[in-house]
Coordinates of C-alpha atoms in Angstrom, one line a residue:
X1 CA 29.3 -20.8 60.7
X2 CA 33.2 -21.2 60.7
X3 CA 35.4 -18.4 59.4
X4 CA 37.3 -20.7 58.1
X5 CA 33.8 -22.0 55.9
X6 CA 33.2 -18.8 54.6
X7 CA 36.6 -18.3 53.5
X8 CA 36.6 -21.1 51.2
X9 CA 33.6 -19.9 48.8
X10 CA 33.9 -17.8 45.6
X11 CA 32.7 -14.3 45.4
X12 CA 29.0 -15.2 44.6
X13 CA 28.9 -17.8 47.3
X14 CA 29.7 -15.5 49.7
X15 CA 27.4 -12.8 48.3
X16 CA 24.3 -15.5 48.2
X17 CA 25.5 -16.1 51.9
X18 CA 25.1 -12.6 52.9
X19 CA 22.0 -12.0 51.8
X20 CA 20.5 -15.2 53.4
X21 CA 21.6 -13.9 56.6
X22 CA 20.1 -10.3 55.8
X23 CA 16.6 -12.1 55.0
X24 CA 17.0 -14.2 58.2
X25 CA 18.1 -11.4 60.4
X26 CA 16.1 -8.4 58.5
X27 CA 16.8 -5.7 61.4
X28 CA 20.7 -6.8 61.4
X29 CA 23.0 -4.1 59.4
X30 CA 25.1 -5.4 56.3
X31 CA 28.2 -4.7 58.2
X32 CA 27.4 -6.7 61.3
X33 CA 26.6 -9.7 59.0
X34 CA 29.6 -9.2 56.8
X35 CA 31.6 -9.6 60.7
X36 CA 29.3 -12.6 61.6
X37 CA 31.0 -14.3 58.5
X38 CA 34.0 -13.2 58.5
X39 CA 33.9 -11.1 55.7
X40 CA 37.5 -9.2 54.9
X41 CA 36.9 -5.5 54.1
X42 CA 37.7 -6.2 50.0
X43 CA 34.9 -9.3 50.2
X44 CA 32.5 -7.3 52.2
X45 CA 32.7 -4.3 49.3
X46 CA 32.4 -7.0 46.2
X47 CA 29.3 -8.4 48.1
X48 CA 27.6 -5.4 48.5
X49 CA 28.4 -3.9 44.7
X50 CA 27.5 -7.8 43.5
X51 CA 23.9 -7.9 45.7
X52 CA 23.4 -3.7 44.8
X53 CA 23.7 -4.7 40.9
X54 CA 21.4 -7.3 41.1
X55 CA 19.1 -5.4 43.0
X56 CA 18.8 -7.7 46.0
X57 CA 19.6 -5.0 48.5
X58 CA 18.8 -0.6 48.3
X59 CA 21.1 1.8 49.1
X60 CA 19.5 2.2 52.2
X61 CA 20.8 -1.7 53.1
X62 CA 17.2 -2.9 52.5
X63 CA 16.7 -6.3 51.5
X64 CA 14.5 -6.9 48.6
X65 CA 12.5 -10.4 47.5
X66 CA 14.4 -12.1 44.9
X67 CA 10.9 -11.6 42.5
X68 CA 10.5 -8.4 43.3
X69 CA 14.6 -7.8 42.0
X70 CA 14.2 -9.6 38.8
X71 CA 10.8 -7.6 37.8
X72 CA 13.0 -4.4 38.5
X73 CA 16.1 -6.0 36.5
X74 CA 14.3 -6.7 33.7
X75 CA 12.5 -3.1 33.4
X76 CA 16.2 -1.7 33.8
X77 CA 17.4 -3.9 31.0
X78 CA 14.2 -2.7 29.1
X79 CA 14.6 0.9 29.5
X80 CA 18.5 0.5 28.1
X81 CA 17.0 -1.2 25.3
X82 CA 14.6 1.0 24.6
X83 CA 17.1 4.1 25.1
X84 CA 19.6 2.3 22.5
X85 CA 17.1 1.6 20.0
X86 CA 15.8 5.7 20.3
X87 CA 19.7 6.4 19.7
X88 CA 20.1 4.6 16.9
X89 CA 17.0 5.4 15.5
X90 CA 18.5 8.8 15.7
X91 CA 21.5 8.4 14.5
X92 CA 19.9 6.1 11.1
X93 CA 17.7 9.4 10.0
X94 CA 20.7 11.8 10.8
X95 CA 22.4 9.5 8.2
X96 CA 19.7 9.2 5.7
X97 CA 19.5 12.8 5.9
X98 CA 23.2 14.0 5.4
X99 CA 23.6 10.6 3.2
X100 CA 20.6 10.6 1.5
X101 CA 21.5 12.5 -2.1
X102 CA 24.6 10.0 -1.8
X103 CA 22.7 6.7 -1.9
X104 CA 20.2 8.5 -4.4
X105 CA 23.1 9.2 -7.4
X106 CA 24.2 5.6 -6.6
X107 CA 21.4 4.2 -7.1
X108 CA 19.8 2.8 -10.3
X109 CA 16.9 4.9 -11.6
X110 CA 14.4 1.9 -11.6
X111 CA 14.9 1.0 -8.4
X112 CA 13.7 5.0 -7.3
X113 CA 9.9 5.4 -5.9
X114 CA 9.3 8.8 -6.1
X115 CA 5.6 10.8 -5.3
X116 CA 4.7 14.3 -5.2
X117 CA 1.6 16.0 -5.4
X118 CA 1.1 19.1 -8.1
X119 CA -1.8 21.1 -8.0
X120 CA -0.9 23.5 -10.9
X121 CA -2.0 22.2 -14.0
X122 CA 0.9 24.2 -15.8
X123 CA 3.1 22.3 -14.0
X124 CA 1.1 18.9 -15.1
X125 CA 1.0 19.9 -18.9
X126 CA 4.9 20.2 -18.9
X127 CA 5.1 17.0 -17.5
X128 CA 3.2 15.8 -20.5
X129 CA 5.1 17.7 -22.3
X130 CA 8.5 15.7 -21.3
X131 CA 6.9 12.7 -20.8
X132 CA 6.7 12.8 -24.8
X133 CA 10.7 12.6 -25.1
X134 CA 11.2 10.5 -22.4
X135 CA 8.8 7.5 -23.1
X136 CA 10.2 4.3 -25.0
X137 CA 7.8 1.6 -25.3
X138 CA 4.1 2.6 -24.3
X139 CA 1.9 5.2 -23.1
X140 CA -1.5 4.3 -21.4
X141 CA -4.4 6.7 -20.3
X142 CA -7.7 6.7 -19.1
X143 CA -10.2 9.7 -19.3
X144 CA -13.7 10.3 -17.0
X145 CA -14.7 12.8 -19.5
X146 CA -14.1 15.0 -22.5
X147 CA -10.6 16.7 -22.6
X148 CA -10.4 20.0 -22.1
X149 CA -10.6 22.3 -25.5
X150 CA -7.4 23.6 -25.1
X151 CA -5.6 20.7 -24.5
X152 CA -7.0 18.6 -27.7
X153 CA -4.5 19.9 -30.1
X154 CA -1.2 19.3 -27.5
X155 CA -2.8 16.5 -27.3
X156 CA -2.6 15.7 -31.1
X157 CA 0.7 16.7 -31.3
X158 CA 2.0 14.4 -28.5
X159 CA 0.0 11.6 -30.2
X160 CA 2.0 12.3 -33.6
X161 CA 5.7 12.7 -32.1
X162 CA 4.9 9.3 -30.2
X163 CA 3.6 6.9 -32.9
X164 CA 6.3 8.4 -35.0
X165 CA 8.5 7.1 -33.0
X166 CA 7.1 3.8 -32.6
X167 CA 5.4 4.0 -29.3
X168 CA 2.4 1.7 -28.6
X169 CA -0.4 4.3 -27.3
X170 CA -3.1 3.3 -25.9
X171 CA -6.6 5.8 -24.8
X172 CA -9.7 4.9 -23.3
X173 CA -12.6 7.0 -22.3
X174 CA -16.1 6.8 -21.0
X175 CA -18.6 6.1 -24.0
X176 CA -20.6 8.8 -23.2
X177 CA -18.4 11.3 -24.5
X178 CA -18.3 10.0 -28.4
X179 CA -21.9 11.5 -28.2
X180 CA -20.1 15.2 -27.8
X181 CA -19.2 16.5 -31.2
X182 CA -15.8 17.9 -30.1
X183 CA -14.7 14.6 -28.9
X184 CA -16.1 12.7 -31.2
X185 CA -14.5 14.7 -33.7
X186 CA -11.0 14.6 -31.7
X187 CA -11.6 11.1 -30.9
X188 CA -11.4 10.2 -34.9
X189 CA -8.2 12.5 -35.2
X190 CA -7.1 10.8 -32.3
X191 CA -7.2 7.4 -34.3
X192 CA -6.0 8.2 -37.5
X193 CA -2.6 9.2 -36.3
X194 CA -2.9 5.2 -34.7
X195 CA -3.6 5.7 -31.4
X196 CA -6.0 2.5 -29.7
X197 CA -9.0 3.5 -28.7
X198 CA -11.4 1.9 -26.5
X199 CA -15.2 3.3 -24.7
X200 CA -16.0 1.9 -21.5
X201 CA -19.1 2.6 -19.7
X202 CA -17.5 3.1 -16.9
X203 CA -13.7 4.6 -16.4
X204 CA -12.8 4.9 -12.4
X205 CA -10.0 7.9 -12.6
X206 CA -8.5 10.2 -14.5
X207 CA -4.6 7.9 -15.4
X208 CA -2.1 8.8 -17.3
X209 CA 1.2 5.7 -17.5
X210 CA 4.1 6.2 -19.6
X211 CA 6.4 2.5 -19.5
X212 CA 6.5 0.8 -16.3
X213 CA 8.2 4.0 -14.8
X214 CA 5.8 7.2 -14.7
X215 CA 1.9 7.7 -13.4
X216 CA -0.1 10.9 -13.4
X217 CA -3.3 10.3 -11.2
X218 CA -5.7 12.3 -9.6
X219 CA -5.6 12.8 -5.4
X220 CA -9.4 12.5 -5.6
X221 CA -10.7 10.1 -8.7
X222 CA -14.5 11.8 -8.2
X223 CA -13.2 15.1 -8.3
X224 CA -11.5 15.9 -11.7
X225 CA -9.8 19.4 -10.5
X226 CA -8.2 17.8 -7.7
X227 CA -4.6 18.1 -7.3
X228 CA -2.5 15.5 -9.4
X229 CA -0.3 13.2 -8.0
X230 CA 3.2 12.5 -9.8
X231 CA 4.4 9.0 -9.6
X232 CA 8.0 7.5 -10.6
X233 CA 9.1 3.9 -10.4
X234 CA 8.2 0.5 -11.2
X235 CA 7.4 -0.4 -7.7
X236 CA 4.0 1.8 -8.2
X237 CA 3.5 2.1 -11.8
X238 CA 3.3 -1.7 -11.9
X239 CA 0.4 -1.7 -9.9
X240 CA -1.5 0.9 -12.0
X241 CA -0.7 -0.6 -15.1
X242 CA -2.3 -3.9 -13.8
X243 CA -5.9 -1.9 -12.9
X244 CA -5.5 -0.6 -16.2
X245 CA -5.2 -3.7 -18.4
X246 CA -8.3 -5.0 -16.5
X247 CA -10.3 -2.0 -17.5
X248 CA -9.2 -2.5 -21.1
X249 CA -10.3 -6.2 -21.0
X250 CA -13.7 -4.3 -20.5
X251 CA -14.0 -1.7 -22.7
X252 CA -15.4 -2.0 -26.0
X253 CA -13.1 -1.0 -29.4
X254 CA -13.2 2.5 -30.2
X255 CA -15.7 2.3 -33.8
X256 CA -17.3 -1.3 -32.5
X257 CA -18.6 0.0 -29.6
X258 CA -19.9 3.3 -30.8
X259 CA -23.0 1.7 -29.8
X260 CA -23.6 -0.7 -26.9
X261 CA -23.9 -4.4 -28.2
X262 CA -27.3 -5.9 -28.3
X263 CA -28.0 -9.0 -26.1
X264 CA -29.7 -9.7 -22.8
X265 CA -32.8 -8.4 -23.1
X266 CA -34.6 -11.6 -22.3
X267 CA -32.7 -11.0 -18.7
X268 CA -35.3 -11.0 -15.9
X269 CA -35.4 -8.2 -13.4
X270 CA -34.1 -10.5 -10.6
X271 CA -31.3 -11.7 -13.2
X272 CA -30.1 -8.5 -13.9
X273 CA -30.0 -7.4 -10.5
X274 CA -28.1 -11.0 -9.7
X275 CA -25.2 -9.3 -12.7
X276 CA -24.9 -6.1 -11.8
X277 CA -24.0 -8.0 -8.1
X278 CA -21.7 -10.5 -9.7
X279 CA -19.9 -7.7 -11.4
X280 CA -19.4 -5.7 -8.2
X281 CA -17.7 -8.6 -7.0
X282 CA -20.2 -9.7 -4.7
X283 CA -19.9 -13.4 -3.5
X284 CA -22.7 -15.7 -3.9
X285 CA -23.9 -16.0 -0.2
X286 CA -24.5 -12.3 -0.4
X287 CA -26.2 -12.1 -3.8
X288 CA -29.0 -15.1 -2.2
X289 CA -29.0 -12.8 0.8
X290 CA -29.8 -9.6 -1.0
X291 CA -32.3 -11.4 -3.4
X292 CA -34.1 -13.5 -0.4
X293 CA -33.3 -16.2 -2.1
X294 CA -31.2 -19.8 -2.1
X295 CA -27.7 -20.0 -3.1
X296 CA -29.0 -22.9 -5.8
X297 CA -31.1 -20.3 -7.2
X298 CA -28.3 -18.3 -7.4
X299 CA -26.3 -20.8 -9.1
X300 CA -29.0 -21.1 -11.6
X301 CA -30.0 -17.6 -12.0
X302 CA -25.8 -17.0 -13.3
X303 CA -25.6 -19.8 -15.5
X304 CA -29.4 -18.9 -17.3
X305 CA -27.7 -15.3 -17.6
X306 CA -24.5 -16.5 -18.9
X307 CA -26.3 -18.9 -21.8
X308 CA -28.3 -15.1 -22.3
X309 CA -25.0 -13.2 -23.0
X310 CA -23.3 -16.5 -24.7
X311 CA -20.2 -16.2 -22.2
X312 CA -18.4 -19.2 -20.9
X313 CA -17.6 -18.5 -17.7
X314 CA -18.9 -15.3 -15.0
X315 CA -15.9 -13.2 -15.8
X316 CA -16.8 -13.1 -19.4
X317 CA -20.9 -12.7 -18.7
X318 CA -19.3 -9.3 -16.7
X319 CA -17.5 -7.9 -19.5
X320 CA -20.3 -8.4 -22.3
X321 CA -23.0 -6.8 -19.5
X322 CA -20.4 -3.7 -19.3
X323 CA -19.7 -3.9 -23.3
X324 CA -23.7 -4.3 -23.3
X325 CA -24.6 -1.2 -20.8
X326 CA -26.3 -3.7 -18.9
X327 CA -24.6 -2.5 -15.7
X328 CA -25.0 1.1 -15.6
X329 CA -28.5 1.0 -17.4
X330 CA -27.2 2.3 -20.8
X331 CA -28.2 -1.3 -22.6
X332 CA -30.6 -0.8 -25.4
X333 CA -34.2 -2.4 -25.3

């Protein structure tokens, strides 16, 4: 190869033409290539920074296969990735945390999801406590069991400053505890100041909601002395407010429901254990599995208890059983 040749190509070319010669001539030195084509002592240094870069050759003048480069190029370009993404990830909580009360005063109050957990019940009976000035439109709760003795008359007096004021309130508890005198008794006060009562046989948790912006629930729903959880935002309460409207759907009026309704008692064993399914949510092709039985019979064993209950549809056959007591065994023969 001329001199000349060589001296005509670019800066790449020439670098592409050393290392073909190292890979041809493997024990041959870079230097004694670089002479071979006439490299000029500025050419010879770009080649070797261009061909070190790329990873074609070590330090130690080994060559290295082109594949072999490219895996080690890309991990390089991975690791710098990788290391930029750490740094900024730094740098964003450093931010939020110098930053953070900043964005929070500039931002609007319903946009805020806030959480904390309370396990003083002081602390949760002043949040009650405020919650009664701070509540516009509605107040929604939900109660496993009988209120506390203590708490019935605060809870009176929170029922009067609301409805004075115009807010909707709504209460539902389980229907066993209209049977307790105190409750029953506080249950009727409860009503005549115009809160809307409703008995469910069943009541999941412990819920208090105030608007679309404030929850009080329990950290455990099968453990009533758990510690409370404090929740503020639409974002959550939302969600809440949604399971609660379903479990109102459900629930019998406070006064109509003192006792369960009467119906389905000409409900086969096998149909009432296809309801109590249906209302668990289970789909048909378990309900024929659990039975031993066809999905047709299925079929037919909903709609013969549906025509029992009088409901139109299954969701309506599942609220009458519940009104009924038909799911938890409190129906009446």
């Amino acid at each position: 190869m001329s001199r000349h040749a060589t001296g005509t190509r670019t800066g790449s070319e020439q670098a592409l033409a050393v290392y073909l010669e190292l890979r041809a001539r493997p024990a041959s030195a870079f230097d004694d290539v670089a002479d071979g084509l006439g490299l000029s002592a500025d050419d010879r240094l770009r080649c070797r920074a261009e061909l070190a870069t790329l990873g074609l050759i070590e330090p130690a003048q080994t060559v290295v296969e082109p594949d072999v480069a490219l895996v080690r190029l890309l991990q390089r370009e991975r690791d710098r990735l990788e290391h930029r993404l750490a740094e900024t990830s730094r740098a964003q909580t450093t931010l939020a945390t110098l930053a953070g009360p900043f964005l929070r005063a500039g931002a609007l109050p319903r946009s805020e999801v806030d959480v904390e957990v309370v396990a003083d019940l002081a602390r949760v009976r002043q949040e009650l406590a405020a919650l009664t000035d701070a509540v516009r439109v509605s107040v929604h709760s939900m109660h496993t069991g009988s209120v506390r003795r203590e708490d019935m008359a605060a809870e009176l007096i929170r029922d009067r400053a609301l409805t004075d004021r115009g807010v909707r309130v709504h209460a539902m508890y389980s229907r066993r505890v209209s049977s307790v005198p105190d409750m029953a008794q506080h249950l009727e006060e409860r009503a005549a100041l115009g809160v809307e009562l409703r008995l469910s046989p069943v009541v999941p948790m412990n819920m208090v909601l105030a608007d679309e912006n404030f929850a009080l629930l329990p950290t455990d729903p099968h453990d009533p002395d758990s510690a409370t959880i404090l929740a503020r935002g639409p974002g959550l309460v939302r969600s809440y407010l949604a399971l609660y409207a379903y479990c109102w759907q459900t629930a019998g009026r406070y006064g109509d429901a003192d006792k369960p309704e009467r119906g389905g008692d000409g409900l086969s064993d096998q149909q009432r254990a296809a309801l109590r399914m249906l209302a668990s949510g289970i789909k048909d092709e378990q309900i024929a599995k659990n039975l031993g039985v066809s999905l047709r019979t299925v079929s037919r064993l909903l709609s013969e208890v549906m025509h029992e209950l009088g409901a139109a549809s299954r969701f309506e056959a599942g609220v009458k059983a519940a009104r009924m007591g038909l799911l938890d065994g409190e129906g009446e023969a």
